[in-house]
């Protein structure tokens, strides 16, 4: 999922995205191979998705956890497709400089057009985590100012069970942690500005003996011990994506 994205971005009308390149030519064919392998690749304006469900394409286009999508019919979760889509006569420089959210917007538009999908956003009260300062106090430092000026740049990197960041705002950290704990994280630290963050934890899917990773704490303990922050279980408003209408695509 996109680290800092939100449903406010998902809600953009297609007209707001018309300045982006568009997949003008596309083919959608059922994949009945029963293969367990799936791929989605994008290169130079060419999208190739092999053995994917519509549910997977929605994840690629919206960056949303499957648990936050409602109203999707069974066939859209079980039926697999091969999809090829191409941008015609696109400026290569424009394609190379697209942001991740802009690439997702292109996929969203493709799904809307090919599957006649209509959606709306609905706020539900669901389990969340509050990000707060731990009882023992904060253990990370603000990113040093340059010539007395606070940098507005955020440099973040998440790799396996490791997170490093410079100039990281707490709201950004909350979003990054949400990707790891599979639940919305709400920043309630009250901390302004950016911080230097280094976090390592042992995930459930980490292989044993992987560079001593098994000796690391789980992410909840790591956040408290290494950052001086805490993830507290709570309930709060969460934006969900509701599928109002979607059609089985015409093969071509």
mmCIF file of C-alpha atoms in Angstrom:
data_model
loop_
_atom_site.group_PDB
_atom_site.id
_atom_site.type_symbol
_atom_site.label_atom_id
_atom_site.label_comp_id
_atom_site.label_asym_id
_atom_site.label_seq_id
_atom_site.Cartn_x
_atom_site.Cartn_y
_atom_site.Cartn_z
ATOM 1 C CA UNK A 1 0.000 0.000 0.000
ATOM 2 C CA UNK A 2 1.120 3.826 -0.619
ATOM 3 C CA UNK A 3 2.535 5.055 2.511
ATOM 4 C CA UNK A 4 1.016 8.516 2.718
ATOM 5 C CA UNK A 5 -1.993 8.105 0.478
ATOM 6 C CA UNK A 6 -5.590 8.383 1.633
ATOM 7 C CA UNK A 7 -9.129 8.123 0.469
ATOM 8 C CA UNK A 8 -9.177 11.852 -0.173
ATOM 9 C CA UNK A 9 -6.935 11.002 -3.119
ATOM 10 C CA UNK A 10 -9.046 8.020 -4.146
ATOM 11 C CA UNK A 11 -12.085 10.290 -4.314
ATOM 12 C CA UNK A 12 -10.737 12.422 -7.131
ATOM 13 C CA UNK A 13 -13.128 12.517 -10.054
ATOM 14 C CA UNK A 14 -11.729 11.286 -13.373
ATOM 15 C CA UNK A 15 -11.785 14.853 -14.653
ATOM 16 C CA UNK A 16 -9.160 15.778 -12.045
ATOM 17 C CA UNK A 17 -6.831 13.186 -13.537
ATOM 18 C CA UNK A 18 -7.215 14.013 -17.254
ATOM 19 C CA UNK A 19 -3.824 15.767 -17.408
ATOM 20 C CA UNK A 20 -2.132 12.464 -16.692
ATOM 21 C CA UNK A 21 -1.290 9.982 -19.455
ATOM 22 C CA UNK A 22 -4.168 7.609 -20.132
ATOM 23 C CA UNK A 23 -4.132 3.930 -21.075
ATOM 24 C CA UNK A 24 -5.922 4.408 -24.411
ATOM 25 C CA UNK A 25 -5.519 0.834 -25.662
ATOM 26 C CA UNK A 26 -6.192 -2.166 -23.441
ATOM 27 C CA UNK A 27 -7.032 -5.858 -23.633
ATOM 28 C CA UNK A 28 -8.623 -7.969 -20.906
ATOM 29 C CA UNK A 29 -8.716 -11.761 -21.192
ATOM 30 C CA UNK A 30 -9.669 -14.442 -18.665
ATOM 31 C CA UNK A 31 -6.778 -16.463 -17.290
ATOM 32 C CA UNK A 32 -7.827 -20.030 -16.547
ATOM 33 C CA UNK A 33 -4.396 -21.525 -15.946
ATOM 34 C CA UNK A 34 -4.972 -21.925 -12.179
ATOM 35 C CA UNK A 35 -1.405 -20.702 -11.752
ATOM 36 C CA UNK A 36 -0.408 -19.339 -8.360
ATOM 37 C CA UNK A 37 1.906 -16.775 -9.922
ATOM 38 C CA UNK A 38 0.744 -13.182 -10.471
ATOM 39 C CA UNK A 39 2.626 -10.170 -11.841
ATOM 40 C CA UNK A 40 1.888 -6.494 -12.412
ATOM 41 C CA UNK A 41 4.544 -4.492 -14.244
ATOM 42 C CA UNK A 42 4.612 -0.966 -15.671
ATOM 43 C CA UNK A 43 7.333 0.198 -18.037
ATOM 44 C CA UNK A 44 7.379 3.066 -20.573
ATOM 45 C CA UNK A 45 3.620 3.439 -20.562
ATOM 46 C CA UNK A 46 2.932 -0.282 -20.900
ATOM 47 C CA UNK A 47 1.049 -2.080 -18.138
ATOM 48 C CA UNK A 48 1.084 -5.884 -18.027
ATOM 49 C CA UNK A 49 -0.911 -7.727 -15.383
ATOM 50 C CA UNK A 50 -0.872 -11.517 -15.490
ATOM 51 C CA UNK A 51 -3.240 -13.829 -13.620
ATOM 52 C CA UNK A 52 -4.696 -11.012 -11.509
ATOM 53 C CA UNK A 53 -8.111 -10.581 -9.929
ATOM 54 C CA UNK A 54 -9.982 -7.307 -10.005
ATOM 55 C CA UNK A 55 -9.424 -7.179 -6.266
ATOM 56 C CA UNK A 56 -5.671 -7.157 -6.923
ATOM 57 C CA UNK A 57 -6.038 -4.386 -9.502
ATOM 58 C CA UNK A 58 -8.050 -2.302 -7.042
ATOM 59 C CA UNK A 59 -5.249 -2.748 -4.523
ATOM 60 C CA UNK A 60 -2.722 -1.597 -7.168
ATOM 61 C CA UNK A 61 -4.834 1.396 -8.162
ATOM 62 C CA UNK A 62 -6.068 2.543 -4.779
ATOM 63 C CA UNK A 63 -3.351 1.350 -2.396
ATOM 64 C CA UNK A 64 -6.021 0.171 0.008
ATOM 65 C CA UNK A 65 -6.057 -2.756 2.392
ATOM 66 C CA UNK A 66 -8.504 -5.477 1.219
ATOM 67 C CA UNK A 67 -10.343 -5.247 4.552
ATOM 68 C CA UNK A 68 -11.358 -1.676 3.698
ATOM 69 C CA UNK A 69 -13.064 -2.563 0.407
ATOM 70 C CA UNK A 70 -16.781 -3.380 0.620
ATOM 71 C CA UNK A 71 -19.336 -4.534 -1.919
ATOM 72 C CA UNK A 72 -16.964 -6.385 -4.236
ATOM 73 C CA UNK A 73 -18.757 -9.373 -5.856
ATOM 74 C CA UNK A 74 -17.297 -12.870 -5.595
ATOM 75 C CA UNK A 75 -16.229 -13.106 -9.242
ATOM 76 C CA UNK A 76 -14.114 -9.945 -8.873
ATOM 77 C CA UNK A 77 -12.154 -11.715 -6.150
ATOM 78 C CA UNK A 78 -11.881 -15.188 -7.690
ATOM 79 C CA UNK A 79 -11.778 -14.786 -11.484
ATOM 80 C CA UNK A 80 -8.285 -14.154 -12.862
ATOM 81 C CA UNK A 81 -7.403 -12.021 -15.891
ATOM 82 C CA UNK A 82 -4.503 -11.067 -18.128
ATOM 83 C CA UNK A 83 -4.550 -7.317 -18.750
ATOM 84 C CA UNK A 84 -2.385 -5.358 -21.152
ATOM 85 C CA UNK A 85 -2.793 -1.586 -21.413
ATOM 86 C CA UNK A 86 -0.755 0.973 -23.316
ATOM 87 C CA UNK A 87 -0.317 4.727 -23.379
ATOM 88 C CA UNK A 88 -0.203 5.860 -27.015
ATOM 89 C CA UNK A 89 2.303 8.537 -28.090
ATOM 90 C CA UNK A 90 3.176 9.490 -24.529
ATOM 91 C CA UNK A 91 6.088 11.766 -23.655
ATOM 92 C CA UNK A 92 8.751 9.449 -22.235
ATOM 93 C CA UNK A 93 10.004 12.158 -19.859
ATOM 94 C CA UNK A 94 6.487 12.569 -18.461
ATOM 95 C CA UNK A 95 6.147 8.812 -17.935
ATOM 96 C CA UNK A 96 9.506 8.580 -16.181
ATOM 97 C CA UNK A 97 8.634 11.396 -13.763
ATOM 98 C CA UNK A 98 5.214 10.171 -12.697
ATOM 99 C CA UNK A 99 4.781 9.804 -8.949
ATOM 100 C CA UNK A 100 3.498 6.588 -7.419
ATOM 101 C CA UNK A 101 0.120 8.207 -6.762
ATOM 102 C CA UNK A 102 -0.102 9.385 -10.383
ATOM 103 C CA UNK A 103 0.621 5.855 -11.622
ATOM 104 C CA UNK A 104 -2.111 4.578 -9.326
ATOM 105 C CA UNK A 105 -4.492 7.207 -10.705
ATOM 106 C CA UNK A 106 -3.884 5.833 -14.204
ATOM 107 C CA UNK A 107 -4.689 2.308 -13.025
ATOM 108 C CA UNK A 108 -7.831 3.565 -11.294
ATOM 109 C CA UNK A 109 -9.039 5.170 -14.496
ATOM 110 C CA UNK A 110 -8.363 1.939 -16.408
ATOM 111 C CA UNK A 111 -10.411 -0.078 -13.906
ATOM 112 C CA UNK A 112 -13.260 2.446 -14.002
ATOM 113 C CA UNK A 113 -13.442 2.350 -17.799
ATOM 114 C CA UNK A 114 -12.925 -1.362 -18.471
ATOM 115 C CA UNK A 115 -15.042 -2.694 -15.611
ATOM 116 C CA UNK A 116 -17.599 0.140 -15.502
ATOM 117 C CA UNK A 117 -16.819 0.513 -11.825
ATOM 118 C CA UNK A 118 -18.575 3.086 -9.651
ATOM 119 C CA UNK A 119 -17.604 3.708 -6.044
ATOM 120 C CA UNK A 120 -18.130 5.969 -3.114
ATOM 121 C CA UNK A 121 -16.285 6.602 0.140
ATOM 122 C CA UNK A 122 -17.899 5.717 3.433
ATOM 123 C CA UNK A 123 -16.508 6.472 6.883
ATOM 124 C CA UNK A 124 -16.848 3.576 9.317
ATOM 125 C CA UNK A 125 -15.845 3.249 12.954
ATOM 126 C CA UNK A 126 -13.206 0.532 12.964
ATOM 127 C CA UNK A 127 -10.244 -0.615 15.093
ATOM 128 C CA UNK A 128 -7.259 1.740 14.796
ATOM 129 C CA UNK A 129 -4.026 2.449 16.640
ATOM 130 C CA UNK A 130 -3.200 5.806 18.228
ATOM 131 C CA UNK A 131 0.454 6.829 17.970
ATOM 132 C CA UNK A 132 1.363 8.515 21.270
ATOM 133 C CA UNK A 133 4.503 9.401 23.220
ATOM 134 C CA UNK A 134 5.399 6.542 25.583
ATOM 135 C CA UNK A 135 5.452 6.989 29.354
ATOM 136 C CA UNK A 136 9.266 6.934 29.483
ATOM 137 C CA UNK A 137 9.539 9.769 26.961
ATOM 138 C CA UNK A 138 10.627 10.299 23.366
ATOM 139 C CA UNK A 139 13.874 8.598 22.260
ATOM 140 C CA UNK A 140 14.321 10.132 18.788
ATOM 141 C CA UNK A 141 15.759 13.556 17.935
ATOM 142 C CA UNK A 142 14.436 16.323 15.685
ATOM 143 C CA UNK A 143 16.213 16.507 12.338
ATOM 144 C CA UNK A 144 18.918 19.208 12.636
ATOM 145 C CA UNK A 145 18.074 22.555 11.079
ATOM 146 C CA UNK A 146 20.252 23.937 8.276
ATOM 147 C CA UNK A 147 21.175 27.593 8.853
ATOM 148 C CA UNK A 148 18.394 27.726 11.392
ATOM 149 C CA UNK A 149 15.801 26.619 8.865
ATOM 150 C CA UNK A 150 13.815 23.428 9.258
ATOM 151 C CA UNK A 151 13.942 21.235 6.165
ATOM 152 C CA UNK A 152 10.595 20.386 4.603
ATOM 153 C CA UNK A 153 12.020 17.338 2.824
ATOM 154 C CA UNK A 154 11.126 13.882 4.118
ATOM 155 C CA UNK A 155 13.446 11.030 3.207
ATOM 156 C CA UNK A 156 12.013 7.659 4.212
ATOM 157 C CA UNK A 157 12.943 4.074 3.444
ATOM 158 C CA UNK A 158 11.245 0.841 4.497
ATOM 159 C CA UNK A 159 13.103 -2.364 3.688
ATOM 160 C CA UNK A 160 12.031 -5.717 5.096
ATOM 161 C CA UNK A 161 11.788 -5.182 8.867
ATOM 162 C CA UNK A 162 13.681 -1.902 8.902
ATOM 163 C CA UNK A 163 12.559 1.720 8.683
ATOM 164 C CA UNK A 164 14.863 4.716 8.405
ATOM 165 C CA UNK A 165 13.835 8.326 7.889
ATOM 166 C CA UNK A 166 15.116 11.881 8.067
ATOM 167 C CA UNK A 167 12.844 14.871 8.471
ATOM 168 C CA UNK A 168 9.972 12.475 9.125
ATOM 169 C CA UNK A 169 6.770 14.100 10.349
ATOM 170 C CA UNK A 170 4.764 12.122 12.882
ATOM 171 C CA UNK A 171 1.803 11.888 10.503
ATOM 172 C CA UNK A 172 4.122 10.300 7.928
ATOM 173 C CA UNK A 173 5.499 7.876 10.495
ATOM 174 C CA UNK A 174 1.933 6.931 11.437
ATOM 175 C CA UNK A 175 1.193 6.143 7.797
ATOM 176 C CA UNK A 176 4.364 4.063 7.437
ATOM 177 C CA UNK A 177 3.540 2.104 10.584
ATOM 178 C CA UNK A 178 -0.004 1.526 9.336
ATOM 179 C CA UNK A 179 1.423 -0.437 6.409
ATOM 180 C CA UNK A 180 3.151 -2.760 8.869
ATOM 181 C CA UNK A 181 0.371 -3.299 11.414
ATOM 182 C CA UNK A 182 -2.453 -3.604 8.850
ATOM 183 C CA UNK A 183 -4.559 -0.983 10.583
ATOM 184 C CA UNK A 184 -4.964 2.773 10.373
ATOM 185 C CA UNK A 185 -2.589 4.627 12.714
ATOM 186 C CA UNK A 186 -3.611 8.092 13.938
ATOM 187 C CA UNK A 187 -0.942 10.561 15.030
ATOM 188 C CA UNK A 188 -1.780 11.763 18.518
ATOM 189 C CA UNK A 189 1.754 12.653 19.584
ATOM 190 C CA UNK A 190 1.273 16.399 19.237
ATOM 191 C CA UNK A 191 4.886 16.603 18.023
ATOM 192 C CA UNK A 192 5.577 19.204 15.311
ATOM 193 C CA UNK A 193 8.443 19.147 12.841
ATOM 194 C CA UNK A 194 10.511 16.318 11.433
ATOM 195 C CA UNK A 195 12.534 13.645 13.225
ATOM 196 C CA UNK A 196 15.360 11.237 12.455
ATOM 197 C CA UNK A 197 13.973 7.727 12.815
ATOM 198 C CA UNK A 198 15.642 4.333 12.840
ATOM 199 C CA UNK A 199 13.496 1.322 13.624
ATOM 200 C CA UNK A 200 14.150 -2.425 13.392
ATOM 201 C CA UNK A 201 11.805 -5.214 14.311
ATOM 202 C CA UNK A 202 11.176 -8.905 13.781
ATOM 203 C CA UNK A 203 8.192 -9.672 11.602
ATOM 204 C CA UNK A 204 6.191 -12.882 11.624
ATOM 205 C CA UNK A 205 7.307 -13.619 8.065
ATOM 206 C CA UNK A 206 11.023 -13.013 8.672
ATOM 207 C CA UNK A 207 13.139 -16.138 8.079
ATOM 208 C CA UNK A 208 14.923 -17.575 11.090
ATOM 209 C CA UNK A 209 18.589 -16.767 11.330
ATOM 210 C CA UNK A 210 18.211 -13.778 8.989
ATOM 211 C CA UNK A 211 21.059 -11.544 10.197
ATOM 212 C CA UNK A 212 19.935 -11.899 13.791
ATOM 213 C CA UNK A 213 16.453 -10.567 12.963
ATOM 214 C CA UNK A 214 14.867 -13.205 15.176
ATOM 215 C CA UNK A 215 16.513 -11.523 18.191
ATOM 216 C CA UNK A 216 14.697 -8.251 17.468
ATOM 217 C CA UNK A 217 11.386 -7.379 19.172
ATOM 218 C CA UNK A 218 8.030 -7.252 17.428
ATOM 219 C CA UNK A 219 7.082 -3.918 15.883
ATOM 220 C CA UNK A 220 4.942 -2.795 18.846
ATOM 221 C CA UNK A 221 7.784 -3.341 21.311
ATOM 222 C CA UNK A 222 10.328 -1.860 18.892
ATOM 223 C CA UNK A 223 8.326 1.355 18.502
ATOM 224 C CA UNK A 224 8.273 1.804 22.266
ATOM 225 C CA UNK A 225 11.853 0.738 23.035
ATOM 226 C CA UNK A 226 13.602 2.358 20.062
ATOM 227 C CA UNK A 227 11.480 5.450 19.397
ATOM 228 C CA UNK A 228 9.874 6.220 22.738
ATOM 229 C CA UNK A 229 6.468 6.069 21.095
ATOM 230 C CA UNK A 230 3.559 3.689 21.578
ATOM 231 C CA UNK A 231 0.793 2.169 19.475
ATOM 232 C CA UNK A 232 -2.394 2.063 21.553
ATOM 233 C CA UNK A 233 -5.441 0.125 20.383
ATOM 234 C CA UNK A 234 -8.498 2.291 19.856
ATOM 235 C CA UNK A 235 -11.499 2.740 17.573
ATOM 236 C CA UNK A 236 -11.872 5.633 15.199
ATOM 237 C CA UNK A 237 -13.167 6.898 11.857
ATOM 238 C CA UNK A 238 -11.718 5.057 8.874
ATOM 239 C CA UNK A 239 -12.488 5.868 5.244
ATOM 240 C CA UNK A 240 -13.507 2.774 3.268
ATOM 241 C CA UNK A 241 -14.081 2.191 -0.427
ATOM 242 C CA UNK A 242 -17.549 0.903 -1.300
ATOM 243 C CA UNK A 243 -18.121 -0.678 -4.720
ATOM 244 C CA UNK A 244 -21.532 0.443 -5.979
ATOM 245 C CA UNK A 245 -21.309 -1.153 -9.423
ATOM 246 C CA UNK A 246 -18.851 -3.281 -11.381
ATOM 247 C CA UNK A 247 -19.292 -5.367 -14.540
ATOM 248 C CA UNK A 248 -17.649 -8.475 -15.920
ATOM 249 C CA UNK A 249 -15.429 -7.142 -18.716
ATOM 250 C CA UNK A 250 -16.031 -7.915 -22.368
ATOM 251 C CA UNK A 251 -13.113 -10.013 -23.611
ATOM 252 C CA UNK A 252 -10.931 -8.425 -26.270
#
